[in-house]
């Protein structure tokens, strides 16, 4: 085992509970005063299908001027739960907003769980920010719920609505948007393009924020503007998902554009796990439809690209210190698949297409044209903003500040023990198949996509890259993304043993790797705060273990292989009902005999 003084010390700092801010706040490259934020979040935008390649303004203004986090993940691959996690800095198992509608999710559940009193805009206002938001907040925030109560924490809002219970119209209708300004009544703006409305309202909030900044009275007030266009989400009307609708001016662009033909696109042999593995191969009619679907998504993103250009142009026209003190962030609530593993368009799965999302940031101290390859997630975003704004981190944040400044990136990459290698992914409920051809037996109301409850883990280190999923049916998947980046070959096999054909994984006994990975998932599935941030240290409170590599020490074989309970479910449920989710916490090393409960409670 590698035991370095630095590792032990960092382990102890990690254990001390309170989160320390990394160097950002004192970064010499940063101007004085709290920075402004413009946070752009698209809806269902993929990273893995190449959508950013068709966004020249995002490239020019953001990626070329800032850092791209290419291993950034959402922790739950569906809109509302993902947005709530992002806005609270907490995993969905800690918000218990796990679905798009009641009883398990949607805006009313966000309110009833108390999050409307404690989420990003409320905290930013307390820290002296003016806060603005335009576009989609979350599912279930609708013409019947928008004032019951109003979302808290905003100085100015222009919300665009979405379906609440799959009956409420007009969220994802690109040319018939219902908007609701501040505390005014909702109004339907038939014939105007959704993303263009979002652009106009963003620019007017920006003008307002800039006027406040220069008016004297509010001269110290920094601003946060959340911008949430619905592109490239499917056009959705009365529970039917059809191709996204681009702005008229973009509807003929990219003739002949097709879904990238990666090896996992509509494969000859079924791939994936659970209900996905039961899908039939798509015929040419369906493939053609999906190519058109993909092209419409890229077209719909053109107005988003113009929105980004509009924001940067307006900022550039302000006094130079404004742009110099503003962070611009671009991301999406979750990823998307179109045809991979024979899937109809959609999200909700633990496959890379659905969870690996765009994340680009530019701003004070952020190095230009950089790519950051270590894993980060949506639960890291609020801690990141807090860190940049010099607001003390909350102990029960499930994420950590991302290394966005040059100083933080240097510190992080020179310190092995600080590298975070895990992302905990979770899901409860149904899958939703979008488009005209949902696939045999699947679909929103069909049976096959019903059992889509699972726990998953991404584990990315220098020498390994693993994706591990345990379904509510207790089926398992394990992919080695170094050898198999398209997740074609599930190498988990419960019948495997050391003497079968592929017993080794990265030179280690595969069964022993699985035991570690499962224990890490068991640690994360119900973690809170420090345990979510430093799960290996939670398993090994005496220090020394900060990574899978450290945990592979043979001294721990018995602990992991023989003693640790496994992640399991007793039934598939549509929400977070802990009594059906097997063991909720791992055994802690050193505490195998007694004392485990007390120790765990210290941690949570
Ligand atoms: C636009 O939405 C409103 C409100 O839902 C609806 O009454 C109207 O029929 C829609 N118009 C069009 C052209 O779809
Ligand atoms: C946005 O603002 C511009 C300039 O004021 C205006 O010409 C355009 O019609 C507006 N677009 C929408 C969709 O409101
Ligand atoms: C292709 O598959 C779709 C969906 O199953 C089906 O509706 C359609 O009839 C099939 N087309 C042909 C030409 O087989
Ligand atoms: C492990 O695999 C070997 C070779 O296929 C086989 O002989 C043996 O019975 C297997 N053991 C178990 C426990 O499945
Ligand atoms: C869903 O999972 C349950 C086990 O929890 C199983 O009994 C049921 O058959 C599954 N349904 C489908 C459609 O696969
Ligand atoms: C999550 O919310 C559901 C619905 O209100 C509730 O039944 C469940 O017990 C909650 N889960 C946890 C772990 O609190």
XYZ file of C-alpha atoms and ligand atoms in Angstrom:
688
model
C 0.000 0.000 0.000
C 1.232 3.513 -0.783
C 1.163 5.458 2.423
C 2.472 8.961 1.926
C 2.465 11.674 4.547
C 0.529 13.882 2.163
C -2.153 11.239 1.683
C -2.605 10.735 5.388
C -2.774 14.441 6.067
C -5.259 15.076 3.307
C -7.295 12.163 4.555
C -7.449 13.844 7.940
C -8.435 17.180 6.464
C -11.162 15.406 4.532
C -12.351 13.735 7.719
C -12.503 16.934 9.694
C -15.965 17.549 8.262
C -15.941 21.173 7.226
C -15.146 21.705 3.578
C -12.161 23.835 2.859
C -12.278 26.170 -0.075
C -9.590 25.574 -2.645
C -7.354 28.424 -3.700
C -9.869 30.169 -5.991
C -11.112 32.762 -3.536
C -7.635 34.192 -3.092
C -6.631 33.766 -6.679
C -4.443 36.747 -7.627
C -5.818 36.633 -11.179
C -9.298 37.492 -9.926
C -10.516 41.080 -9.700
C -11.764 42.370 -6.365
C -15.457 42.209 -5.508
C -17.830 39.323 -6.046
C -17.976 38.105 -9.630
C -21.103 38.032 -11.780
C -22.471 34.789 -13.195
C -24.370 34.038 -16.370
C -25.466 30.435 -16.210
C -26.839 28.955 -19.429
C -28.538 25.575 -19.121
C -29.976 23.866 -22.180
C -32.508 21.069 -22.103
C -31.493 17.508 -23.045
C -28.311 18.499 -24.869
C -25.869 15.662 -25.522
C -22.123 15.911 -25.400
C -21.337 12.502 -26.847
C -23.328 12.907 -30.075
C -21.267 15.941 -30.985
C -23.819 18.746 -30.627
C -21.237 21.298 -29.433
C -19.409 20.920 -32.754
C -22.309 22.717 -34.409
C -22.240 25.720 -32.073
C -19.608 28.159 -33.349
C -20.427 30.895 -30.810
C -20.163 28.516 -27.874
C -16.788 27.471 -29.286
C -15.528 30.968 -29.988
C -16.835 32.833 -26.929
C -16.732 30.101 -24.293
C -14.563 27.069 -25.142
C -11.730 29.028 -26.789
C -11.796 31.596 -23.980
C -12.237 29.147 -21.124
C -12.054 25.592 -19.841
C -14.117 22.667 -21.095
C -14.820 19.956 -18.543
C -15.078 16.945 -20.808
C -15.910 14.447 -18.043
C -18.761 16.395 -16.527
C -21.811 14.359 -15.489
C -25.350 14.857 -14.380
C -26.134 12.576 -11.441
C -29.700 11.786 -12.526
C -30.553 11.779 -16.214
C -33.885 13.561 -16.264
C -34.812 17.241 -16.233
C -36.520 18.146 -12.955
C -34.526 15.946 -10.531
C -31.296 16.964 -12.253
C -32.138 20.683 -12.025
C -33.047 20.353 -8.344
C -29.740 18.583 -7.605
C -27.884 21.221 -9.541
C -29.634 24.100 -7.742
C -29.148 22.624 -4.257
C -25.695 20.997 -4.519
C -27.217 17.733 -3.350
C -27.752 14.280 -4.854
C -31.328 13.338 -5.727
C -31.394 10.807 -2.881
C -30.915 13.796 -0.557
C -33.450 16.099 -2.225
C -35.941 13.243 -2.760
C -37.104 15.042 -5.876
C -36.646 12.032 -8.132
C -39.246 12.369 -10.872
C -40.812 14.977 -13.147
C -44.250 14.781 -11.507
C -45.950 13.942 -8.205
C -45.840 11.900 -6.081
C -42.049 11.726 -6.429
C -41.075 14.910 -8.212
C -41.940 18.116 -10.016
C -42.154 21.663 -8.668
C -44.744 20.802 -5.958
C -42.381 18.145 -4.546
C -39.476 20.642 -4.669
C -41.652 22.947 -2.561
C -42.950 20.284 -0.159
C -39.422 19.008 0.515
C -38.498 22.544 1.603
C -36.011 23.322 -1.186
C -37.754 26.522 -2.265
C -36.352 28.062 0.932
C -32.816 26.784 0.452
C -31.430 26.725 -3.039
C -28.998 28.693 -5.146
C -30.854 32.006 -5.789
C -31.913 32.320 -2.138
C -28.314 31.811 -1.037
C -26.966 34.209 -3.659
C -29.412 36.929 -2.631
C -28.311 36.466 0.973
C -24.766 36.981 -0.240
C -25.749 40.292 -1.877
C -26.537 39.219 -5.435
C -29.232 40.417 -7.782
C -30.659 37.238 -9.309
C -32.556 36.801 -12.563
C -33.936 33.810 -14.419
C -35.455 33.220 -17.801
C -36.873 30.077 -19.375
C -37.715 26.699 -17.928
C -37.246 26.305 -14.190
C -38.374 22.705 -13.748
C -41.195 20.331 -14.629
C -44.406 20.849 -12.705
C -43.813 24.597 -12.526
C -46.873 25.462 -14.563
C -49.830 27.751 -15.084
C -51.526 26.014 -12.147
C -48.570 26.027 -9.715
C -46.481 29.098 -10.579
C -47.835 31.205 -7.693
C -48.372 28.471 -5.158
C -45.890 29.593 -3.933
C -43.730 31.656 -6.294
C -40.178 30.366 -6.608
C -38.115 32.237 -4.013
C -34.835 34.043 -4.386
C -35.309 35.904 -7.644
C -34.946 39.627 -8.306
C -36.495 39.225 -11.739
C -38.007 36.295 -13.623
C -39.432 35.431 -16.999
C -40.420 31.796 -16.649
C -41.404 29.663 -19.588
C -43.789 26.892 -18.627
C -43.701 23.179 -18.818
C -46.090 20.319 -18.392
C -47.030 19.581 -14.816
C -48.897 16.311 -14.909
C -48.447 15.457 -18.577
C -51.671 17.327 -19.292
C -50.647 20.929 -18.848
C -49.788 22.223 -22.312
C -47.214 24.513 -23.838
C -43.868 23.920 -22.247
C -42.145 22.358 -25.102
C -44.060 23.978 -27.892
C -41.437 26.095 -29.588
C -43.809 28.516 -31.330
C -46.542 28.768 -28.705
C -44.841 29.594 -25.431
C -46.525 30.542 -22.164
C -44.317 32.958 -20.235
C -44.817 34.394 -16.765
C -42.986 37.617 -15.827
C -42.216 38.436 -12.164
C -45.568 38.249 -10.338
C -47.690 38.971 -13.395
C -50.235 36.609 -14.915
C -48.987 34.070 -17.448
C -49.383 35.061 -21.093
C -49.253 32.920 -24.226
C -47.075 34.266 -27.018
C -48.272 32.387 -30.057
C -46.046 32.633 -33.105
C -42.852 33.756 -31.334
C -39.879 31.426 -31.106
C -39.166 30.162 -27.616
C -35.365 30.560 -27.645
C -35.623 34.055 -29.148
C -37.956 35.051 -26.315
C -35.392 33.701 -23.861
C -32.702 35.722 -25.616
C -34.687 38.943 -25.418
C -35.496 38.498 -21.788
C -31.886 37.579 -20.945
C -30.665 40.747 -22.626
C -33.202 42.885 -20.819
C -32.231 41.374 -17.444
C -28.614 41.955 -18.365
C -29.386 45.607 -19.118
C -31.220 45.852 -15.807
C -28.346 44.240 -13.878
C -25.812 46.514 -15.573
C -27.962 49.572 -14.841
C -28.194 48.519 -11.179
C -24.440 48.071 -11.051
C -23.764 51.548 -12.451
C -26.654 53.421 -10.787
C -24.803 53.963 -7.523
C -27.493 52.653 -5.148
C -26.778 49.062 -6.047
C -23.231 49.685 -7.123
C -21.836 46.848 -5.038
C -24.393 44.308 -6.262
C -23.064 41.555 -8.445
C -25.566 39.597 -10.544
C -26.517 36.046 -11.388
C -28.578 35.415 -14.523
C -29.929 31.925 -15.155
C -30.811 31.310 -18.816
C -32.751 28.135 -19.569
C -33.922 27.746 -23.177
C -35.910 24.583 -23.956
C -33.786 23.730 -26.998
C -33.027 21.055 -28.061
C -35.797 19.240 -26.139
C -38.412 17.406 -28.190
C -41.476 19.398 -29.146
C -44.051 18.042 -26.723
C -47.752 18.502 -26.931
C -50.295 16.539 -24.911
C -47.947 13.769 -23.994
C -46.557 13.216 -27.515
C -42.909 13.810 -28.141
C -42.015 14.839 -31.667
C -38.906 16.281 -33.328
C -37.644 19.587 -31.890
C -38.737 22.632 -33.902
C -35.942 24.934 -35.059
C -36.431 28.645 -35.679
C -37.830 29.104 -39.202
C -34.581 30.722 -40.294
C -32.684 27.499 -39.406
C -35.027 24.833 -40.721
C -33.069 24.026 -43.877
C -29.595 23.924 -42.355
C -27.329 20.867 -42.376
C -28.993 18.912 -45.197
C -28.238 15.213 -44.951
C -26.866 15.400 -41.403
C -27.111 12.031 -39.626
C -26.615 10.616 -36.157
C -22.907 9.722 -35.852
C -22.555 6.027 -36.722
C -20.654 4.989 -33.612
C -20.390 1.231 -32.975
C -23.277 1.392 -30.500
C -25.668 2.994 -33.007
C -28.485 0.534 -33.717
C -26.101 -2.422 -33.290
C -26.629 -5.770 -34.956
C -26.524 -7.591 -31.643
C -28.561 -6.149 -28.751
C -26.480 -4.321 -26.143
C -27.115 -2.705 -22.765
C -28.942 -4.058 -19.742
C -32.459 -4.346 -18.366
C -35.254 -3.462 -20.770
C -32.747 -1.901 -23.216
C -31.398 -5.331 -24.099
C -34.887 -6.414 -25.205
C -35.209 -3.736 -27.909
C -35.468 -4.799 -31.542
C -33.101 -3.537 -34.182
C -34.485 -0.478 -35.969
C -35.387 -0.754 -39.651
C -34.451 1.856 -42.263
C -37.693 3.825 -41.806
C -36.932 4.279 -38.133
C -33.252 5.054 -38.703
C -34.223 7.734 -41.253
C -36.650 9.237 -38.762
C -33.923 9.315 -36.076
C -31.474 10.969 -38.467
C -34.075 13.661 -39.065
C -34.618 13.916 -35.319
C -30.913 14.452 -34.758
C -30.740 17.087 -37.467
C -33.693 18.962 -35.926
C -31.878 18.973 -32.587
C -28.813 20.527 -34.152
C -30.988 23.062 -35.963
C -32.820 23.935 -32.728
C -29.455 24.576 -31.077
C -28.622 27.298 -33.616
C -30.914 29.773 -31.854
C -29.213 28.817 -28.569
C -25.862 29.547 -30.191
C -27.180 32.957 -31.250
C -28.384 33.525 -27.695
C -24.830 32.921 -26.438
C -23.475 35.293 -29.068
C -26.059 37.896 -28.038
C -25.052 37.676 -24.378
C -21.329 38.017 -25.051
C -21.901 40.855 -27.524
C -23.983 42.775 -24.980
C -21.436 42.132 -22.219
C -18.604 43.259 -24.481
C -20.394 46.570 -25.077
C -20.423 47.275 -21.308
C -17.367 48.786 -19.562
C -14.537 46.211 -19.829
C -14.468 45.464 -16.098
C -17.921 43.867 -16.384
C -16.919 41.060 -18.764
C -13.607 40.750 -16.900
C -15.531 40.032 -13.693
C -18.203 37.716 -15.129
C -18.205 33.925 -15.276
C -20.142 32.474 -18.188
C -21.131 28.856 -17.749
C -22.711 26.605 -20.356
C -24.191 23.209 -19.548
C -27.313 21.026 -19.927
C -29.604 19.357 -17.387
C -28.925 15.882 -18.779
C -27.595 14.205 -21.909
C -29.474 12.433 -24.692
C -29.373 9.361 -26.906
C -30.730 8.899 -30.432
C -30.509 5.303 -31.634
C -27.563 4.123 -29.514
C -28.144 0.596 -28.178
C -31.270 0.573 -30.434
C -32.894 3.171 -28.162
C -35.524 5.594 -29.410
C -34.597 9.246 -28.663
C -34.547 9.931 -24.937
C -32.591 10.119 -21.691
C -33.070 8.396 -18.275
C -30.406 5.710 -18.790
C -26.988 5.311 -17.167
C -25.260 5.089 -20.560
C -22.568 7.664 -21.266
C -24.711 9.502 -23.832
C -27.300 10.326 -21.151
C -25.032 11.356 -18.282
C -21.905 12.955 -19.772
C -23.005 16.534 -20.493
C -21.451 19.736 -21.855
C -19.768 21.986 -19.301
C -17.801 25.023 -20.433
C -16.780 27.981 -18.291
C -14.972 31.223 -18.986
C -14.271 34.067 -16.587
C -11.707 35.625 -14.294
C -8.719 33.338 -13.726
C -10.044 30.556 -16.002
C -7.369 29.438 -18.458
C -8.334 29.729 -22.139
C -8.648 26.717 -24.414
C -8.141 24.185 -21.608
C -9.696 20.738 -21.307
C -10.157 19.201 -17.877
C -10.454 15.421 -17.940
C -11.123 14.479 -14.317
C -14.727 13.708 -13.439
C -16.973 16.460 -12.100
C -20.741 16.565 -11.687
C -23.788 18.786 -11.381
C -23.663 18.539 -7.577
C -20.304 20.339 -7.825
C -21.802 23.424 -9.484
C -23.249 25.217 -6.433
C -20.033 24.603 -4.416
C -18.097 25.952 -7.417
C -20.170 29.146 -7.595
C -19.922 29.594 -3.811
C -16.171 29.182 -3.988
C -15.828 31.734 -6.774
C -18.093 34.170 -4.912
C -16.246 33.679 -1.613
C -19.330 32.267 0.136
C -18.505 29.619 2.770
C -19.353 26.087 1.608
C -22.139 24.215 3.388
C -21.049 21.030 5.172
C -23.834 19.012 3.625
C -23.080 19.868 0.008
C -22.627 16.554 -1.760
C -20.192 18.036 -4.277
C -16.911 19.918 -4.211
C -15.731 23.053 -6.042
C -14.536 22.277 -9.554
C -11.031 23.461 -10.412
C -12.009 26.271 -12.744
C -9.160 28.744 -12.268
C -5.611 28.161 -13.419
C -4.418 28.203 -9.809
C -6.976 25.600 -8.751
C -6.204 23.424 -11.784
C -2.494 23.467 -10.975
C -3.109 22.592 -7.327
C -5.520 19.828 -8.206
C -3.386 18.185 -10.872
C -0.256 18.167 -8.742
C -2.048 16.559 -5.825
C -2.916 12.908 -6.459
C -4.888 12.536 -3.247
C -7.252 15.371 -4.100
C -8.361 13.916 -7.420
C -11.957 12.978 -7.359
C -12.541 9.847 -9.414
C -16.177 8.996 -8.787
C -19.589 10.116 -9.977
C -22.668 8.631 -8.349
C -25.594 8.285 -10.765
C -29.090 7.255 -9.743
C -32.569 6.890 -11.185
C -36.046 5.918 -10.085
C -39.059 5.084 -12.186
C -39.822 4.842 -15.861
C -37.841 5.453 -18.944
C -39.458 7.729 -21.513
C -39.115 6.951 -25.204
C -39.535 9.996 -27.425
C -40.434 10.314 -31.077
C -42.662 8.311 -33.372
C -41.068 4.895 -32.858
C -40.630 4.167 -29.154
C -39.595 0.566 -29.828
C -41.316 -2.663 -29.046
C -42.825 -2.720 -25.588
C -41.096 0.429 -24.395
C -42.345 3.963 -24.156
C -43.718 6.222 -21.518
C -46.723 4.070 -20.754
C -45.513 0.749 -22.111
C -44.271 -1.990 -19.804
C -40.641 -2.516 -20.818
C -39.223 0.820 -19.741
C -41.027 0.613 -16.437
C -38.295 -1.011 -14.377
C -35.807 1.769 -14.933
C -34.767 2.192 -11.295
C -31.034 1.724 -10.824
C -27.880 2.794 -8.995
C -24.802 3.499 -11.070
C -21.256 4.646 -10.704
C -18.650 6.135 -12.987
C -15.101 5.631 -11.798
C -12.397 7.388 -13.753
C -8.744 7.282 -12.767
C -5.473 7.491 -14.657
C -5.462 3.766 -15.374
C -9.112 2.844 -15.263
C -12.447 3.992 -16.589
C -15.408 1.982 -15.375
C -19.163 2.228 -15.570
C -21.104 0.041 -13.135
C -24.873 -0.297 -12.842
C -27.079 -2.309 -10.525
C -30.694 -2.459 -11.717
C -33.705 -2.827 -9.423
C -34.069 -6.332 -10.888
C -30.564 -7.008 -9.492
C -29.137 -7.324 -12.973
C -25.594 -5.893 -13.170
C -23.603 -4.151 -15.859
C -19.900 -3.362 -15.888
C -18.101 -1.691 -18.783
C -14.409 -0.996 -19.181
C -14.550 2.272 -21.116
C -10.821 2.232 -21.792
C -11.239 -0.878 -23.929
C -14.900 -0.392 -24.791
C -15.830 3.308 -24.994
C -19.220 2.557 -26.596
C -20.339 0.197 -23.836
C -20.883 -2.771 -26.127
C -19.512 -5.494 -23.903
C -20.889 -6.030 -20.421
C -18.033 -7.693 -18.542
C -19.964 -8.264 -15.344
C -20.999 -11.829 -14.956
C -22.272 -13.273 -11.745
C -21.152 -16.719 -12.827
C -17.627 -15.591 -13.580
C -14.821 -16.874 -11.513
C -11.089 -16.440 -11.526
C -10.539 -19.243 -13.991
C -12.911 -18.104 -16.756
C -11.833 -16.417 -19.961
C -11.487 -12.772 -18.859
C -10.673 -12.931 -15.187
C -8.364 -9.928 -15.247
C -9.267 -6.279 -15.409
C -6.342 -3.843 -15.608
C -4.193 -6.692 -14.279
C -6.407 -7.147 -11.232
C -8.719 -10.041 -10.449
C -12.028 -8.856 -11.901
C -14.138 -10.266 -9.070
C -12.017 -8.323 -6.608
C -12.437 -5.117 -8.593
C -16.205 -5.648 -8.673
C -16.241 -6.120 -4.891
C -14.527 -2.724 -4.444
C -16.682 -0.940 -7.004
C -19.860 -2.346 -5.480
C -18.757 -1.236 -2.007
C -18.085 2.255 -3.319
C -21.569 2.357 -4.851
C -23.019 1.096 -1.560
C -21.210 3.953 0.205
C -22.554 6.527 -2.253
C -26.147 5.359 -2.699
C -27.328 6.933 0.563
C -24.377 9.212 1.330
C -24.646 12.751 2.610
C -22.116 15.574 2.573
C -18.551 14.510 3.401
C -19.219 10.838 2.606
C -20.414 11.736 -0.913
C -17.371 13.935 -1.402
C -14.758 11.481 -0.087
C -16.299 8.000 -0.150
C -13.042 6.038 -0.005
C -12.081 7.904 3.146
C -15.501 7.070 4.608
C -14.787 3.378 3.983
C -11.292 3.722 5.419
C -11.399 6.339 8.173
C -7.851 5.502 9.235
C -6.670 7.083 5.960
C -4.414 5.645 3.232
C -7.190 4.847 0.739
C -8.195 7.587 -1.677
C -8.826 5.651 -4.857
C -9.708 2.307 -6.386
C -5.999 1.734 -6.846
C -5.360 2.176 -3.111
C -8.366 -0.002 -2.258
C -7.071 -2.870 -4.449
C -4.412 -3.633 -1.847
C -4.715 -7.380 -1.102
C -4.856 -6.510 2.600
C -8.453 -5.439 1.959
C -9.543 -8.515 -0.053
C -11.335 -10.165 2.793
C -13.040 -6.924 3.835
C -14.391 -6.250 0.347
C -14.974 -9.720 -1.081
C -16.204 -11.617 1.965
C -17.611 -9.135 4.445
C -19.142 -6.212 2.583
C -22.892 -6.368 1.842
C -23.781 -5.904 -1.837
C -25.942 -3.260 -3.492
C -29.341 -4.853 -4.125
C -33.069 -4.207 -4.435
C -35.987 -6.291 -3.220
C -38.445 -4.733 -5.688
C -38.619 -2.153 -8.486
C -40.315 0.993 -7.256
C -41.077 4.288 -8.972
C -39.632 6.451 -6.186
C -37.040 6.464 -3.430
C -38.553 3.934 -1.045
C -35.561 2.917 1.015
C -37.182 -0.226 2.383
C -36.947 -1.813 -1.093
C -33.326 -0.865 -1.661
C -31.392 -3.481 0.315
C -28.380 -2.547 2.451
C -28.157 1.225 2.883
C -24.621 1.567 4.179
C -21.320 -0.247 3.930
C -19.193 -1.829 6.570
C -16.378 0.515 7.589
C -12.833 -0.863 7.525
C -11.556 -1.383 11.042
C -15.093 -1.619 12.356
C -16.047 -4.962 10.859
C -16.825 -6.316 14.292
C -19.305 -4.001 16.010
C -19.237 -0.238 16.164
C -20.132 0.204 12.503
C -23.412 1.960 13.092
C -21.936 4.528 15.466
C -19.097 5.200 13.070
C -21.402 5.718 10.109
C -23.512 8.183 12.069
C -20.412 10.234 12.786
C -20.162 10.584 9.088
C -23.679 11.465 7.956
C -51.380 28.145 -28.034
O -51.561 27.835 -26.665
C -52.813 28.238 -26.155
C -52.800 27.987 -24.653
O -52.579 26.632 -24.371
C -53.918 27.471 -26.868
O -55.166 27.876 -26.379
C -53.823 27.753 -28.361
O -54.738 26.943 -29.032
C -52.416 27.457 -28.877
N -52.314 27.940 -30.235
C -51.729 27.242 -31.183
C -51.686 27.898 -32.519
O -51.260 26.129 -31.000
C -36.588 40.527 -29.484
O -36.176 41.876 -29.464
C -35.958 42.427 -30.756
C -35.338 43.777 -30.592
O -36.024 44.507 -29.598
C -37.271 42.427 -31.515
O -37.081 42.931 -32.815
C -37.786 40.994 -31.610
O -39.055 40.953 -32.195
C -37.893 40.364 -30.237
N -38.175 38.943 -30.430
C -39.027 38.289 -29.681
C -39.191 36.849 -29.998
O -39.663 38.826 -28.773
C -40.189 -0.300 -39.445
O -40.433 -0.366 -38.048
C -41.532 0.406 -37.628
C -41.543 0.356 -36.091
O -41.534 -0.921 -35.646
C -42.803 -0.121 -38.245
O -43.887 0.683 -37.829
C -42.671 -0.070 -39.755
O -43.794 -0.667 -40.353
C -41.426 -0.799 -40.215
N -41.208 -0.519 -41.612
C -40.881 -1.433 -42.487
C -40.672 -1.008 -43.899
O -40.715 -2.592 -42.131
C -14.947 -21.566 -12.621
O -14.598 -21.795 -13.977
C -13.965 -23.041 -14.204
C -13.533 -23.107 -15.673
O -14.622 -22.828 -16.517
C -14.925 -24.183 -13.825
O -14.288 -25.418 -13.983
C -15.345 -24.007 -12.357
O -16.300 -24.956 -12.017
C -15.926 -22.627 -12.126
N -16.183 -22.425 -10.699
C -17.314 -21.887 -10.236
C -17.409 -21.723 -8.752
O -18.227 -21.526 -10.966
C -40.159 -5.331 -13.051
O -39.445 -5.832 -11.951
C -40.193 -6.710 -11.128
C -39.277 -7.082 -9.967
O -39.193 -6.009 -9.065
C -40.603 -7.905 -11.941
O -41.421 -8.748 -11.142
C -41.392 -7.448 -13.146
O -41.672 -8.554 -13.979
C -40.591 -6.443 -13.946
N -41.412 -5.939 -15.022
C -40.984 -5.873 -16.278
C -41.961 -5.327 -17.268
O -39.874 -6.235 -16.610
C -39.325 10.211 -0.802
O -40.603 10.730 -1.085
C -41.616 9.739 -1.179
C -42.893 10.405 -1.667
O -43.243 11.450 -0.813
C -41.769 9.047 0.163
O -42.751 8.040 0.064
C -40.436 8.409 0.529
O -40.502 7.805 1.802
C -39.326 9.443 0.528
N -38.056 8.744 0.659
C -37.200 9.003 1.626
C -35.986 8.166 1.660
O -37.382 9.877 2.454
